[in-house]
Amino acid sequence: MLRRSKAEVECYVASVQASAASQREKSLKGFQFAKLYFELKEYELAKRYVSTYLSVQKRDPRAHRFLGQIYEAEDNIEKAFGCYRRSVELNPMQKDLVLKIAELLCNNAVTDERAKYWVEKSAKLFPGSPAVYKLKEQLLDCKAPSLAELHKYDVDNTLPSHLGKSQSNSELEVAHQNLQHETKMSQLRETLRKMTDENNELRSSLNSLRENNELLKTQQHETKMSQLRETLRKMTDENKQHETKMSQLRETLRKMTDENNELRSSLNSLRENNELLKTQHETKMSQLRETLRKMTDENNELRSSLNSLRENNELLKTQHETKMSQLRETLRKMTDENNELRSSLNSLRENNELLKTQHETKMSQLRETLRKMTDENNELRSSLNSLRENNELLKTQHETKMSQLRETLRKMTDENNELRSSLNSLRENNELLKTQHETKMSQLRETLRKMTDENNELRSSLNSLRENNELLKTQQHGTKRSQLRQPFRKMTDENNELRSSLNSLRENNELLKTQQHETKMSQLRETLRKMTDENKQHETKMSQLRETLRKMTENNELRSSLNSLRENIEFLKTQARLIISCY
C-alpha cells in the first residue's frame, strides 16, 4: 500500500469536502478520511471524522468496530470494549470480533464477569479452538478460584483435606454443610449466569430484529420509490411521445389542408380551362361544319369530273389504306391534286359515289368522336360534382375529428393532473406511515430501556447476593434459602415477561410489515390499473387518428383522378387539332 504524508491527506480531504454538494455528503466521506488518518497514526483526527460519520450513519457496525480499533490503539480498553460490543450488537455475524473482544479482556487482566461471558461465547462459536483454550487458561490464571469452583472441579480432593484438618465430628458436620452450601450457591450462580446469557441473547436478537426491521423498511421504501419513479418516467416518456405524435399529426393535417387548398385552386383552374375548351370546341365545330359545306359543294362540282379520276382511283385507294397515319400530308397532296384536277372534272364522275361513301364513313367517325367527347364532358362534370361533395364531407369530418382530438387532449391533461394528485397523496401516506413507525420504534426503545434498567437491577441484586454469600455460611440455611428463592423467582418471572414482550414485539413487527406491504401493493396495483386504462385510451385515440389519416390519404386518389382528367382533356385537344388540320 502506498504511504501518504499528512500534507497529502489533508489536501485530499480538503478537495473532497469542497466538491461535496451537502453537509450530509461531507459527513458520509468521514469514514474514508478516518481510515487515511489511522494509517498515519493521527488518532484524534481519525476519531473526529469517524464520529461525524456515525452522526449520520448511527447503525453502521463497520464504523463502530473501526472506532474500537482506534481506542485500542490508544490503550483505552473500556471504550474499545464498548465500541466492539456495539458493533456485535448491530451485526451478530462477526464471529472474529467476539474472539477479539475475549482476547482484549483477557490480555488486559479484566477478571470480572464480562471476560468470562465473552470467553464462553467465543467457545460456543469456535469449539475446540486452541485460541479459546489459551484464553480460558489466561482467565484461570488471572482469576483466583472460589470455594464453589474448587468444589466444582476438585470435590474429591477438597473433602479429604477438610477431614484431615478437622478432628471432631462437629467440625466435620460444619465442613460438610459448608460444602453443600457452596455447591448450592454454585448452582445458583450457574443458573443466574445462564439467565444473564439468555437476557443478552434476547437483547441481541431484539437488536437484530430492530436492525432487520429498519433494513426491510428502507429497502421496501427504496424499491417502491424506484418503481414509482420508473413508472413516472415511463409516463412522462409516453406523454412526450404522444405530444410528438400529436405535433406530427398537426403538421400532417396542416399539410393536408394546404393540399386541399391547392386542389381547390386546381379544380377552379380546371373549370375555367373546361369552359375555355368548350368555347374553342364550339368554334372549331362551326368551322368544321363550314368546311363540310364547302366540301359538299366541291363534290357536286367534282361529279362532273369523275371520268378523269379513274386512272388515279386505285392509287388513291392504296394511298388511303397505307398512309392513314400520314393524313395531314395526304390531305395536302389531295388539295393540290384537287386544284390540278379541276381541269379534268369529267373523269371523276364515276368515282364520285365512292368518295361520297368514304366521306360518309368519316363523318360518322367524327360524329362518334364528338359523341364520346360530350359523354366524357358529362362524366367530367359528374366527377367534379362528386369531388365537391367529397371535399365538403371531408371538411366536416376533419372538423369533427379535430374537435374530438381537442377533447381527448383535455381529458389527458385532466388525467395527468389526477395522477399527480394521487402521487402527492401516496407521498403523504408514506410520511404518515413513517411517523407511525417512528412512534412505535420510540415505544420499543422505551421498553428496551426499561428492560435494561431491570437487568441492571438484577445485576445489583446478584452482587448483593454475592456479598451475602459469606453471611449465609454462618446463618441458618432455611431462612436464607427462602430469601434466595424470592429473587430467583422474580428473575424467572422477569425473564418470562421479557420473552413474552419479545414475542409480542415480533408479532407486531410482522403485522406492521404485512399491513404496510398490503396497503402499498394495493396502491401500486391501483396506479398500474389506471395507467393501463390510460394506455388503452391512448391506443384507441391513436387508432382514430390513423383512421382519419387513412381517410385523408384518399385525397391522393382524387389528385390522381384529376391528373387523369387533365390527360383526357389534353388527348381531346390533340384529336381536335388533328381533325382541324385534316380538314
XYZ file of C-alpha atoms in Angstrom:
583
model
C 0.000 0.000 0.000
C 1.285 3.456 -0.918
C 2.211 5.560 2.105
C 0.850 9.082 2.119
C 2.078 12.032 4.064
C -0.123 14.126 6.337
C 0.003 17.101 3.947
C -1.178 14.920 1.036
C -4.040 13.514 3.107
C -5.125 16.980 4.259
C -5.023 18.263 0.666
C -7.098 15.276 -0.481
C -9.636 15.776 2.345
C -9.985 19.484 1.553
C -10.556 18.818 -2.173
C -13.218 16.137 -1.496
C -15.025 18.322 1.040
C -15.003 21.243 -1.379
C -16.587 19.103 -4.117
C -19.285 17.759 -1.749
C -22.789 19.007 -2.510
C -24.155 19.000 1.061
C -23.122 18.630 4.698
C -24.511 15.077 4.744
C -22.229 14.072 1.888
C -19.257 15.536 3.751
C -20.190 13.508 6.848
C -20.532 10.311 4.781
C -16.970 10.796 3.468
C -15.711 10.947 7.105
C -15.251 7.161 7.331
C -12.826 7.237 4.388
C -10.926 10.193 5.870
C -10.690 8.415 9.254
C -9.026 5.384 7.610
C -6.417 7.627 5.979
C -5.594 9.364 9.275
C -5.487 6.000 11.097
C -2.756 4.851 8.684
C -0.797 7.988 9.654
C -1.444 7.225 13.406
C -3.309 10.525 13.743
C -5.856 9.002 16.135
C -7.567 12.220 17.239
C -8.359 13.260 13.663
C -9.453 9.718 12.851
C -11.831 9.735 15.869
C -13.237 13.107 14.852
C -14.025 12.054 11.276
C -15.467 8.648 12.204
C -17.653 10.410 14.821
C -19.022 12.739 12.118
C -19.767 9.658 10.003
C -21.567 7.984 12.929
C -23.660 11.109 13.448
C -25.242 10.330 10.045
C -24.956 6.520 9.948
C -25.534 5.508 13.567
C -26.190 1.832 12.837
C -23.108 1.011 10.764
C -21.240 -1.867 12.531
C -18.075 -1.264 10.490
C -17.724 2.294 11.819
C -18.200 1.185 15.459
C -15.576 -1.550 15.003
C -13.146 0.914 13.435
C -13.675 3.342 16.339
C -12.919 0.443 18.724
C -9.650 -0.179 16.853
C -8.707 3.481 17.337
C -9.420 3.288 21.097
C -7.484 0.011 21.309
C -4.509 1.683 19.608
C -4.731 4.412 22.306
C -4.875 1.687 25.071
C -8.364 2.835 26.092
C -9.706 -0.649 26.828
C -13.136 0.296 28.220
C -14.112 2.486 25.258
C -12.699 -0.054 22.798
C -14.764 -2.788 24.500
C -17.892 -0.602 24.292
C -17.412 0.064 20.563
C -16.731 -3.611 19.799
C -19.784 -4.697 21.779
C -21.969 -2.177 19.915
C -20.658 -3.483 16.563
C -21.508 -7.081 17.558
C -24.992 -5.982 18.679
C -25.586 -4.346 15.280
C -24.176 -7.322 13.340
C -24.124 -10.582 15.391
C -22.482 -12.464 12.476
C -18.993 -11.054 13.316
C -17.556 -14.170 14.970
C -13.972 -12.948 14.701
C -14.905 -9.794 16.623
C -16.325 -11.900 19.513
C -12.972 -13.696 19.792
C -11.153 -10.349 19.574
C -13.237 -8.943 22.498
C -12.397 -12.004 24.618
C -8.678 -11.647 23.805
C -8.819 -7.910 24.596
C -10.334 -8.522 28.040
C -8.059 -11.457 28.937
C -4.862 -9.761 27.738
C -5.618 -6.699 29.879
C -6.332 -8.747 33.063
C -10.071 -7.957 33.206
C -11.327 -10.583 35.680
C -14.997 -9.619 36.048
C -17.984 -11.441 34.585
C -17.539 -9.734 31.208
C -14.363 -11.692 30.395
C -15.981 -14.974 31.407
C -19.083 -14.224 29.316
C -17.115 -13.374 26.139
C -14.755 -16.345 26.575
C -17.722 -18.697 26.879
C -19.411 -17.068 23.886
C -16.258 -17.480 21.779
C -16.042 -21.108 22.949
C -19.575 -21.680 21.619
C -18.679 -20.075 18.292
C -15.232 -21.773 17.986
C -15.471 -25.167 19.752
C -12.117 -26.906 20.097
C -10.129 -23.845 19.045
C -6.625 -23.564 20.620
C -7.012 -19.766 20.871
C -10.122 -20.221 23.050
C -8.278 -22.770 25.215
C -5.449 -20.273 25.771
C -7.981 -17.623 26.747
C -9.510 -19.986 29.309
C -6.063 -20.624 30.768
C -5.385 -16.872 30.957
C -8.737 -16.337 32.644
C -7.986 -19.035 35.239
C -4.520 -17.586 35.836
C -5.838 -14.066 36.311
C -8.864 -15.044 38.392
C -8.474 -16.629 41.865
C -10.637 -19.762 42.308
C -13.565 -19.542 44.701
C -14.820 -22.254 47.033
C -17.641 -23.133 44.675
C -15.224 -23.602 41.775
C -12.975 -25.714 43.969
C -15.946 -27.883 44.807
C -16.987 -27.958 41.138
C -13.621 -29.055 39.722
C -11.975 -30.876 42.671
C -14.657 -32.021 45.121
C -12.968 -35.348 45.756
C -9.717 -33.675 46.841
C -11.400 -30.984 48.967
C -13.351 -33.362 51.208
C -10.315 -35.372 52.436
C -8.419 -32.138 53.146
C -11.292 -30.952 55.335
C -11.424 -34.321 57.036
C -7.696 -34.221 57.719
C -7.864 -30.791 59.266
C -10.919 -31.392 61.481
C -10.556 -33.726 64.406
C -14.051 -33.766 65.848
C -17.452 -34.768 64.467
C -18.852 -31.251 64.860
C -16.154 -29.782 62.645
C -16.797 -32.475 60.044
C -20.505 -31.676 60.035
C -19.823 -27.941 59.680
C -17.406 -28.594 56.819
C -19.911 -30.895 55.135
C -22.668 -28.274 55.472
C -20.358 -25.591 54.064
C -19.545 -27.784 51.091
C -23.231 -28.440 50.447
C -23.921 -24.725 50.722
C -21.105 -23.963 48.314
C -22.442 -26.463 45.783
C -25.924 -24.959 46.013
C -24.560 -21.434 45.665
C -22.507 -22.506 42.623
C -25.661 -23.972 41.113
C -27.477 -20.717 41.786
C -24.645 -18.769 40.173
C -24.727 -21.079 37.194
C -28.473 -20.550 36.780
C -28.008 -16.800 37.178
C -25.241 -16.844 34.569
C -27.460 -18.785 32.172
C -30.262 -16.310 32.725
C -27.915 -13.410 32.031
C -26.771 -15.199 28.872
C -30.392 -15.629 27.851
C -31.034 -11.959 28.554
C -28.040 -10.974 26.446
C -29.164 -13.277 23.652
C -32.661 -11.823 23.855
C -31.175 -8.343 23.699
C -29.012 -9.237 20.688
C -31.975 -10.873 18.921
C -34.080 -7.807 19.664
C -31.367 -5.557 18.234
C -31.083 -7.768 15.161
C -34.863 -7.672 14.767
C -34.791 -3.906 15.042
C -31.979 -3.701 12.504
C -33.760 -6.076 10.116
C -36.923 -4.046 10.520
C -35.094 -0.823 9.645
C -33.318 -2.509 6.735
C -36.526 -4.049 5.435
C -38.346 -0.758 5.745
C -35.610 1.155 3.912
C -35.339 -1.499 1.197
C -39.096 -1.660 0.637
C -39.331 2.105 0.639
C -36.415 2.471 -1.785
C -37.714 -0.265 -4.124
C -41.220 1.178 -4.158
C -39.960 4.695 -4.660
C -37.729 3.456 -7.503
C -40.744 1.673 -9.021
C -42.825 4.839 -8.690
C -40.016 6.894 -10.241
C -39.740 4.357 -13.078
C -43.499 4.442 -13.709
C -43.460 8.253 -13.624
C -40.516 8.299 -16.028
C -42.329 5.921 -18.385
C -45.475 8.032 -18.149
C -43.527 11.191 -18.942
C -41.835 9.423 -21.867
C -45.207 8.239 -23.145
C -46.625 11.742 -22.775
C -43.664 13.135 -24.680
C -44.145 10.527 -27.394
C -47.829 11.348 -27.571
C -47.008 15.029 -27.771
C -44.535 14.418 -30.593
C -47.100 12.263 -32.394
C -49.766 14.900 -31.903
C -47.415 17.566 -33.258
C -46.679 15.325 -36.240
C -50.401 14.817 -36.754
C -50.991 18.542 -36.575
C -48.209 19.054 -39.119
C -49.733 16.436 -41.432
C -53.171 17.990 -41.001
C -51.740 21.403 -41.835
C -50.035 19.988 -44.933
C -53.204 18.217 -45.996
C -55.247 21.392 -45.569
C -52.678 23.152 -47.759
C -53.003 20.365 -50.302
C -56.784 20.656 -50.164
C -56.489 24.374 -50.835
C -54.184 23.628 -53.750
C -56.660 21.034 -55.036
C -59.453 23.583 -54.803
C -57.400 26.096 -56.772
C -56.532 23.413 -59.351
C -60.225 22.492 -59.638
C -61.134 26.102 -60.222
C -58.461 26.362 -62.898
C -59.720 23.119 -64.459
C -63.248 24.505 -64.540
C -62.008 27.636 -66.309
C -59.996 25.522 -68.766
C -63.046 23.352 -69.360
C -65.190 26.392 -70.187
C -62.461 27.675 -72.468
C -62.243 24.286 -74.182
C -65.997 24.271 -74.610
C -65.926 27.629 -76.401
C -62.962 26.540 -78.506
C -64.680 23.284 -79.366
C -67.853 25.067 -80.435
C -65.904 27.446 -82.641
C -63.958 24.576 -84.180
C -67.151 22.598 -84.772
C -68.672 25.577 -86.553
C -65.552 25.813 -88.687
C -65.801 22.095 -89.428
C -69.414 22.499 -90.496
C -68.405 25.326 -92.804
C -65.623 23.239 -94.290
C -68.003 20.311 -94.723
C -70.499 22.535 -96.533
C -67.751 23.743 -98.840
C -66.631 20.184 -99.469
C -70.147 19.145 -100.434
C -70.196 21.975 -102.935
C -66.887 20.851 -104.306
C -68.147 17.288 -104.527
C -71.121 18.428 -106.549
C -68.667 20.105 -108.856
C -66.461 17.031 -108.874
C -69.308 14.823 -110.097
C -68.821 16.339 -113.474
C -65.119 15.415 -113.468
C -65.220 11.830 -112.189
C -64.217 10.409 -115.629
C -60.814 11.979 -115.393
C -60.129 10.466 -111.939
C -60.495 6.779 -112.971
C -56.809 6.365 -113.541
C -55.963 7.789 -110.115
C -58.658 5.812 -108.265
C -56.588 2.742 -107.485
C -53.666 4.922 -106.468
C -55.863 6.892 -104.084
C -57.220 3.623 -102.585
C -53.728 2.285 -101.856
C -52.555 5.641 -100.509
C -55.647 5.923 -98.316
C -55.202 2.419 -96.825
C -51.435 2.532 -96.274
C -50.921 6.179 -95.280
C -53.709 6.987 -92.834
C -51.080 7.861 -90.258
C -49.755 10.491 -92.627
C -53.176 12.021 -93.045
C -52.026 15.596 -92.994
C -49.565 15.039 -95.828
C -52.055 13.089 -97.911
C -54.747 15.735 -97.416
C -52.309 18.412 -98.509
C -51.492 16.359 -101.590
C -55.183 15.790 -102.207
C -55.843 19.542 -102.082
C -53.003 20.076 -104.610
C -54.342 17.289 -106.746
C -57.855 18.735 -106.477
C -56.526 22.060 -107.789
C -54.891 20.205 -110.638
C -57.907 18.005 -111.236
C -60.353 20.908 -111.583
C -59.415 20.936 -115.243
C -60.291 17.205 -115.508
C -63.558 17.011 -113.518
C -65.291 14.943 -116.205
C -63.045 11.925 -115.482
C -64.019 11.795 -111.786
C -67.774 11.323 -112.190
C -67.591 7.589 -111.859
C -65.584 7.757 -108.637
C -67.818 10.365 -107.029
C -70.050 7.786 -105.424
C -67.112 6.042 -103.887
C -65.764 9.254 -102.421
C -69.230 10.004 -101.169
C -69.379 6.751 -99.229
C -65.905 7.330 -97.810
C -66.898 10.820 -96.755
C -69.984 9.476 -95.017
C -67.922 6.965 -93.070
C -65.519 9.684 -91.991
C -68.375 11.901 -90.953
C -69.847 9.072 -88.910
C -66.475 8.643 -87.221
C -66.388 12.348 -86.493
C -69.887 12.226 -85.064
C -68.858 9.259 -82.893
C -65.822 11.125 -81.597
C -67.996 14.172 -80.896
C -70.469 11.996 -79.000
C -67.657 10.443 -76.964
C -66.290 13.893 -76.155
C -69.726 15.041 -74.945
C -70.019 11.880 -72.819
C -66.586 12.467 -71.367
C -67.508 16.076 -70.626
C -70.632 14.879 -68.826
C -68.534 12.376 -66.864
C -66.105 15.135 -66.009
C -68.964 17.284 -64.719
C -70.299 14.398 -62.602
C -66.819 13.629 -61.250
C -66.323 17.313 -60.417
C -69.630 17.373 -58.575
C -68.705 14.197 -56.662
C -65.324 15.738 -55.845
C -67.040 18.814 -54.446
C -69.342 16.670 -52.327
C -66.427 14.548 -51.059
C -64.451 17.680 -50.271
C -67.327 19.090 -48.216
C -67.730 15.737 -46.431
C -64.007 15.629 -45.684
C -64.199 19.159 -44.308
C -66.968 18.227 -41.890
C -65.215 15.015 -40.859
C -61.967 16.890 -40.343
C -63.654 19.490 -38.147
C -65.415 16.827 -36.042
C -62.198 14.830 -35.618
C -60.228 17.912 -34.650
C -62.841 18.685 -32.003
C -62.578 15.086 -30.776
C -58.795 15.421 -30.645
C -59.057 18.609 -28.591
C -61.471 16.880 -26.208
C -59.151 13.872 -25.813
C -56.200 16.183 -25.162
C -58.170 17.992 -22.490
C -59.101 14.653 -20.883
C -55.478 13.523 -20.971
C -54.356 16.682 -19.177
C -57.070 16.135 -16.545
C -55.927 12.538 -16.081
C -52.309 13.649 -15.700
C -53.392 16.143 -13.036
C -55.289 13.362 -11.242
C -52.188 11.169 -11.383
C -50.120 13.968 -9.866
C -52.643 14.389 -7.061
C -52.640 10.611 -6.418
C -48.831 10.663 -6.237
C -48.965 13.503 -3.733
C -51.470 11.547 -1.642
C -49.177 8.499 -1.786
C -46.285 10.642 -0.543
C -48.430 11.987 2.297
C -49.452 8.444 3.282
C -45.809 7.412 3.179
C -44.871 10.270 5.519
C -47.749 9.281 7.853
C -46.536 5.664 7.915
C -43.035 6.907 8.672
C -44.260 8.936 11.634
C -46.327 5.984 12.920
C -43.335 3.689 12.594
C -41.095 6.169 14.388
C -43.587 6.427 17.279
C -43.727 2.635 17.536
C -39.941 2.403 17.427
C -39.703 5.019 20.189
C -42.105 2.901 22.246
C -39.928 -0.138 21.582
C -36.838 1.804 22.634
C -38.622 2.844 25.819
C -39.485 -0.791 26.603
C -35.889 -1.820 25.869
C -34.626 0.912 28.159
C -36.901 -0.389 30.899
C -35.615 -3.918 30.272
C -32.007 -2.707 30.534
C -32.882 -0.973 33.821
C -34.405 -4.204 35.106
C -31.291 -6.114 34.028
C -29.134 -3.598 35.888
C -31.302 -4.105 38.951
C -30.855 -7.852 38.518
C -27.095 -7.398 38.339
C -27.143 -5.278 41.501
C -29.237 -7.949 43.218
C -26.728 -10.552 42.029
C -23.878 -8.539 43.537
C -25.786 -8.240 46.791
C -26.294 -11.991 46.714
C -22.561 -12.482 46.336
C -21.876 -10.148 49.264
C -24.366 -12.043 51.393
C -22.754 -15.340 50.449
C -20.282 -15.276 53.338
C -23.045 -14.322 55.713
C -25.120 -17.272 54.550
C -22.369 -19.672 55.623
C -22.818 -18.818 59.297
C -26.595 -18.311 59.347
C -29.341 -20.896 59.090
C -29.988 -22.375 55.672
C -33.767 -22.384 55.816
C -34.308 -18.632 56.048
C -31.594 -17.827 53.509
C -32.946 -20.351 51.024
C -36.336 -18.655 51.172
C -34.617 -15.292 50.594
C -32.707 -16.743 47.627
C -35.793 -18.343 46.163
C -37.601 -14.987 46.190
C -35.127 -13.087 43.883
C -34.704 -16.248 41.810
C -38.476 -16.449 41.321
C -38.560 -12.707 40.474
C -35.797 -13.182 37.934
C -37.630 -16.086 36.298
C -40.839 -14.020 36.173
C -38.972 -11.089 34.663
C -37.331 -13.424 32.196
C -40.733 -14.802 31.141
C -42.053 -11.253 30.814
C -39.082 -10.369 28.642
C -39.756 -13.384 26.418
C -43.464 -12.548 26.140
C -42.669 -8.905 25.319
C -40.138 -10.053 22.720
C -42.728 -12.359 21.127
C -45.311 -9.571 21.129
C -42.758 -7.241 19.536
C -42.059 -9.820 16.830
C -45.785 -10.279 16.168
C -46.333 -6.526 15.997
C -43.371 -6.201 13.653
C -44.722 -8.906 11.321
C -48.229 -7.394 11.442
C -46.858 -3.936 10.657
C -44.816 -5.325 7.759
C -47.806 -7.174 6.264
C -50.154 -4.197 6.665
C -47.728 -1.729 5.113
C -46.879 -4.148 2.310
C -50.546 -4.853 1.517
C -51.546 -1.181 1.509
C -48.609 -0.169 -0.689
C -49.141 -3.085 -3.066
C -52.857 -2.217 -3.396
C -51.945 1.399 -4.118
C -49.388 0.315 -6.710
C -51.943 -2.025 -8.336
C -54.460 0.813 -8.484
C -51.926 3.160 -10.110
C -50.881 0.462 -12.587
C -54.535 -0.249 -13.443
C -55.139 3.449 -14.081
C -52.032 3.619 -16.232
C -53.168 0.586 -18.294
C -56.582 2.202 -18.777
C -54.919 5.408 -19.928
C -52.704 3.459 -22.319
C -55.802 1.741 -23.769
C -57.491 5.103 -24.205
C -54.361 6.462 -25.885
C -54.314 3.447 -28.208
C -57.959 3.971 -29.177
C -57.283 7.637 -29.829
C -54.232 6.804 -31.902
C -56.294 4.277 -33.934
C -58.891 7.002 -34.540
C -56.150 9.357 -35.665
C -54.770 6.695 -38.006
C -58.243 6.202 -39.447
C -58.542 9.923 -40.086
C -55.141 9.930 -41.744
C -56.153 6.959 -43.884
C -59.270 8.775 -45.000
C -57.309 11.907 -45.694
C -54.885 9.937 -47.863
C -57.842 9.381 -50.189
C -57.118 12.905 -51.379
C -54.199 11.348 -53.257
C -56.714 9.305 -55.250
C -58.618 12.486 -56.022
C -55.379 14.019 -57.202
C -54.717 11.027 -59.473
C -58.265 11.277 -60.877
C -57.648 14.975 -61.584
C -54.415 14.088 -63.376
C -56.298 11.533 -65.477
C -58.904 14.211 -66.308
C -56.137 16.545 -67.412
C -54.685 13.832 -69.633
C -58.094 13.171 -71.181
C -58.546 16.885 -71.890
C -55.095 17.032 -73.497
C -55.986 13.984 -75.586
C -59.234 15.657 -76.724
C -57.295 18.798 -77.630
C -54.855 16.775 -79.768
C -57.747 14.975 -81.505
C -59.481 18.263 -82.243
C -56.244 19.717 -83.614
C -55.762 16.640 -85.827
C -59.326 16.925 -87.178
C -58.886 20.655 -87.869
C -55.559 20.039 -89.630
C -57.150 17.278 -91.725
C -59.989 19.485 -92.969
